[in-house]
PDB file of C-alpha atoms in Angstrom:
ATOM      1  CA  UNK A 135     -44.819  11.957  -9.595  1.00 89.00           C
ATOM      2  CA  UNK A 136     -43.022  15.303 -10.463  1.00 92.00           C
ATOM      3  CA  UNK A 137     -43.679  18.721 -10.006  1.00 96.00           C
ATOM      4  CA  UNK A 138     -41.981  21.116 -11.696  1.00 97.00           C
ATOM      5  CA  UNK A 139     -42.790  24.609 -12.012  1.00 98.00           C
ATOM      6  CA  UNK A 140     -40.549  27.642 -12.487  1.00 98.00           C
ATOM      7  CA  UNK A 141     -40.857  31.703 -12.678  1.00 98.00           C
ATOM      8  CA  UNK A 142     -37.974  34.316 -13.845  1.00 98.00           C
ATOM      9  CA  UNK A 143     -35.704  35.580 -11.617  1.00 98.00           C
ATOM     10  CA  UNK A 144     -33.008  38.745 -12.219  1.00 98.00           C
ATOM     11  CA  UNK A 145     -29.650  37.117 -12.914  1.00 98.00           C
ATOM     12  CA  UNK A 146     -27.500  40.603 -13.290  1.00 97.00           C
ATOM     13  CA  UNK A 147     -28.496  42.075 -16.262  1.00 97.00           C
ATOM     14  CA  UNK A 148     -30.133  39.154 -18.171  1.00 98.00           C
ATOM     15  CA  UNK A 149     -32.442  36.196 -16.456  1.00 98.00           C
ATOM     16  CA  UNK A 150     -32.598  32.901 -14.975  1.00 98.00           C
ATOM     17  CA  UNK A 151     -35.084  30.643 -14.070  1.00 98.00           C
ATOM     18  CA  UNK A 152     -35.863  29.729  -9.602  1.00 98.00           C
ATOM     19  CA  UNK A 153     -37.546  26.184 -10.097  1.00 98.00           C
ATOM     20  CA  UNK A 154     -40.093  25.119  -7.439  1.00 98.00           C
ATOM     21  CA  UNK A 155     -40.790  21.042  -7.360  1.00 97.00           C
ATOM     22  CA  UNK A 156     -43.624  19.884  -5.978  1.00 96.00           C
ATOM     23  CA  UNK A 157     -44.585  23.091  -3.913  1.00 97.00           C
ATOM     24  CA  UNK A 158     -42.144  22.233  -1.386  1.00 97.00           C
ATOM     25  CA  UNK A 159     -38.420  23.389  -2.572  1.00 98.00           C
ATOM     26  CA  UNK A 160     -37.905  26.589  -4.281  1.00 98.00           C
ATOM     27  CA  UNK A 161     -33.923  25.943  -6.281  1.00 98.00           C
ATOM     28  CA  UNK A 162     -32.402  29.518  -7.158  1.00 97.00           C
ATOM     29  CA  UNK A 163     -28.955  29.055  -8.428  1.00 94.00           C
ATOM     30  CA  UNK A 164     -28.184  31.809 -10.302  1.00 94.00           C
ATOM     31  CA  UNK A 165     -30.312  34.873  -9.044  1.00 97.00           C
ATOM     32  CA  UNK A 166     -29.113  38.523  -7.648  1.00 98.00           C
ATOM     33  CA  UNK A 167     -33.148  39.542  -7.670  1.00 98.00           C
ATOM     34  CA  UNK A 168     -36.738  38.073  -7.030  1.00 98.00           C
ATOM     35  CA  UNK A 169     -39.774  40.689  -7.717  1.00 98.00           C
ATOM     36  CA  UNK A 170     -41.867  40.881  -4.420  1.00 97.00           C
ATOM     37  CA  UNK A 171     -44.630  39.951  -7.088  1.00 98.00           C
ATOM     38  CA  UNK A 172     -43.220  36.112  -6.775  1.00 98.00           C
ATOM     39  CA  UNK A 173     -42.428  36.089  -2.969  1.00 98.00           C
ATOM     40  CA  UNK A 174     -46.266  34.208  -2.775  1.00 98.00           C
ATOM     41  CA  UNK A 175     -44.753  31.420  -5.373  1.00 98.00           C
ATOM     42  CA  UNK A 176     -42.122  30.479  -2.582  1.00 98.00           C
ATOM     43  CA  UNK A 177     -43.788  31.860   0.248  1.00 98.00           C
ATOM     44  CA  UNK A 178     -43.385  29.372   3.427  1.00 98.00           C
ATOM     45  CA  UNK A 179     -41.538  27.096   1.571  1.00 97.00           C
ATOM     46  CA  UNK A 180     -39.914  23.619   3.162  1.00 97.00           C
ATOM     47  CA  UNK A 181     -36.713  24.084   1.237  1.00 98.00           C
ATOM     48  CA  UNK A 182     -35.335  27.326  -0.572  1.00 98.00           C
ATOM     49  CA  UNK A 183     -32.138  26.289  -1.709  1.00 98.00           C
ATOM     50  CA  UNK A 184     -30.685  29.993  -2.762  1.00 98.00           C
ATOM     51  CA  UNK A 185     -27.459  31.517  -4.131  1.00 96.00           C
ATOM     52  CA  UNK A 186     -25.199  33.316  -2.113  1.00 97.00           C
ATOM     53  CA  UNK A 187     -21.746  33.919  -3.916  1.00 96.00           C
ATOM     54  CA  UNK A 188     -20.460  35.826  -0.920  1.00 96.00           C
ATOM     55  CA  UNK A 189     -20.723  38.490   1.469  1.00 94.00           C
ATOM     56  CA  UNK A 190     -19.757  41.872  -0.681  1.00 96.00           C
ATOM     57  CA  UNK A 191     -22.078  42.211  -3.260  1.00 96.00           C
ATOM     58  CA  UNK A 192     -22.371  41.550  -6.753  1.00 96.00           C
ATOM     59  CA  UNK A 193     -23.761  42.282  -9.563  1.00 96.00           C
ATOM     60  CA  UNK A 194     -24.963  39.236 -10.530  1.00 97.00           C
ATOM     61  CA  UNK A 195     -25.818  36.972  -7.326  1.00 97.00           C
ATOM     62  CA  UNK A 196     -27.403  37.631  -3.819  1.00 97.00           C
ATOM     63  CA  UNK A 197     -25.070  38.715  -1.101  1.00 97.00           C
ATOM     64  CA  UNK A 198     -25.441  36.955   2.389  1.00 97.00           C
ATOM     65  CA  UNK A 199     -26.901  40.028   3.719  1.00 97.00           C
ATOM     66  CA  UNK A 200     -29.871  39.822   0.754  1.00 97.00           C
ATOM     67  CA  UNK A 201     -30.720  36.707   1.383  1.00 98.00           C
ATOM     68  CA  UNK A 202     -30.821  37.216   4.757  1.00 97.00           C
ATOM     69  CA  UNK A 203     -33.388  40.026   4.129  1.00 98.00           C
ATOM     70  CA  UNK A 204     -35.185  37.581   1.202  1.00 98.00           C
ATOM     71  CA  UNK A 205     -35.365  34.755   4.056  1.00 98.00           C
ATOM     72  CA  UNK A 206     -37.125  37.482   6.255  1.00 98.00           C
ATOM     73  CA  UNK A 207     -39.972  37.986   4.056  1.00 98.00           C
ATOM     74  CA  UNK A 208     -40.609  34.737   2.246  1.00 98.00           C
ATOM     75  CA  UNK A 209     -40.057  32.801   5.778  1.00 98.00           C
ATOM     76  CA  UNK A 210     -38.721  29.271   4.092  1.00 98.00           C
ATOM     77  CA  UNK A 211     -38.651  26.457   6.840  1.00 98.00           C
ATOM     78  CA  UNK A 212     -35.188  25.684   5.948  1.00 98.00           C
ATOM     79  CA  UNK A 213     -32.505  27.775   3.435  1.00 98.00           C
ATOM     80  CA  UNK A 214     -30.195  26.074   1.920  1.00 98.00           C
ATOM     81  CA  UNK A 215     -26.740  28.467   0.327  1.00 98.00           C
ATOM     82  CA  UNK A 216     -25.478  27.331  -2.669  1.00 97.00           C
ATOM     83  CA  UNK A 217     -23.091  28.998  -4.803  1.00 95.00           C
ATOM     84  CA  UNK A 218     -20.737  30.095  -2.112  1.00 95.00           C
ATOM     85  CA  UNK A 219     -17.326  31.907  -3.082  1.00 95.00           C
ATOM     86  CA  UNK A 220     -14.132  29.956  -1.683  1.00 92.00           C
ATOM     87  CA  UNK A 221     -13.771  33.685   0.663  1.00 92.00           C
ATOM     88  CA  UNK A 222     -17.386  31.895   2.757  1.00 93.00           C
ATOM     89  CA  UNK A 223     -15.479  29.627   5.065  1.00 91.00           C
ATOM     90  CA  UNK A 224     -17.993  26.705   5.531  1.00 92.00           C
ATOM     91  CA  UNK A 225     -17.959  26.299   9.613  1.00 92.00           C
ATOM     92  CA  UNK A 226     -17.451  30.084  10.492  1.00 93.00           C
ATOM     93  CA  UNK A 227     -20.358  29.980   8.411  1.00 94.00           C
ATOM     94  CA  UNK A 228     -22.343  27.377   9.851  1.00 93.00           C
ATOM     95  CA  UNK A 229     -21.791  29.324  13.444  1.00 94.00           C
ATOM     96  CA  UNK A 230     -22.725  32.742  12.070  1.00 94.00           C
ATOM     97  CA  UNK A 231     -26.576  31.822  10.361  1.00 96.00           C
ATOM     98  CA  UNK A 232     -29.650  31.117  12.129  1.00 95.00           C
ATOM     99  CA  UNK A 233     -30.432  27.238  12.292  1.00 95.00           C
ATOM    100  CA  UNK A 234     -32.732  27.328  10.023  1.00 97.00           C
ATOM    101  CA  UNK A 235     -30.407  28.001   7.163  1.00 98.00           C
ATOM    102  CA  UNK A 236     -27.472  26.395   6.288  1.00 96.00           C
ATOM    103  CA  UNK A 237     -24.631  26.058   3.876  1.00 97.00           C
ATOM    104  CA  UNK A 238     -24.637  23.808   1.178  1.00 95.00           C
ATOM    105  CA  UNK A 239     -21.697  20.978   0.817  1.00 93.00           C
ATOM    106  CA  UNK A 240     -20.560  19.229  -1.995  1.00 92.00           C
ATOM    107  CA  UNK A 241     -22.912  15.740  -2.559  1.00 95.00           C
ATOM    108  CA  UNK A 242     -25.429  17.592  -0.563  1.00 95.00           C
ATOM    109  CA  UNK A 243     -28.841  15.682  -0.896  1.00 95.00           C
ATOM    110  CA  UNK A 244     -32.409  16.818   0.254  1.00 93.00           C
ATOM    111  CA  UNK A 245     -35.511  14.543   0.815  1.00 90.00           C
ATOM    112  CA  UNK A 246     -38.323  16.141  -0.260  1.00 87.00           C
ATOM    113  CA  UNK A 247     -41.814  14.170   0.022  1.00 74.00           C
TER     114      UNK A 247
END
């Protein structure tokens, strides 16, 4: 069985939707804000699979240094960046982040239980 569940995030000026399935991955795709109100909703997550266009910012998507400062405070077990701008280069990348979080690859796929 299932779970999905989903609260609005801040995509620039209009919204988007994070998705949470079965209280274990949080999916963010297309986010640049989440109201401290919904940090409990994904709070200690397994998976928070998060955009992250690139390092400047943007209007419209987190900037590695905001999710950074997101992963701080929600404390996910593993964070996944998706999104990423073609100016991220994927292995300075990899070397740069914490272990816990981690670029995301093309045919990427996540077990969840």
């Amino acid at each position: 069985k299932i779970k999905i569940r989903s609260f609005e995030v801040s995509h620039g000026s209009i919204n988007s939707l994070c998705y949470i399935i079965n209280d274990k991955l949080a999916y963010a795709s297309d986010v640049s804000h989440i109201n401290e109100k919904d940090y409990s909703k994904i709070y200690k997550m397994n998976y928070f699979v998060i955009d992250c266009l690139r390092e400047e910012p943007h209007p419209s998507h987190y900037n590695l240094d905001k999710v950074l400062e997101l992963v701080k405070e929600i404390k996910p077990k593993q964070t996944i960046l998706t999104n990423l701008h073609s100016t991220l280069d994927y292995e300075k990348l990899k070397k740069k982040l914490p272990k816990s979080i981690i670029p995301a690859y093309d045919g990427m796929k996540i077990l969840i239980n």
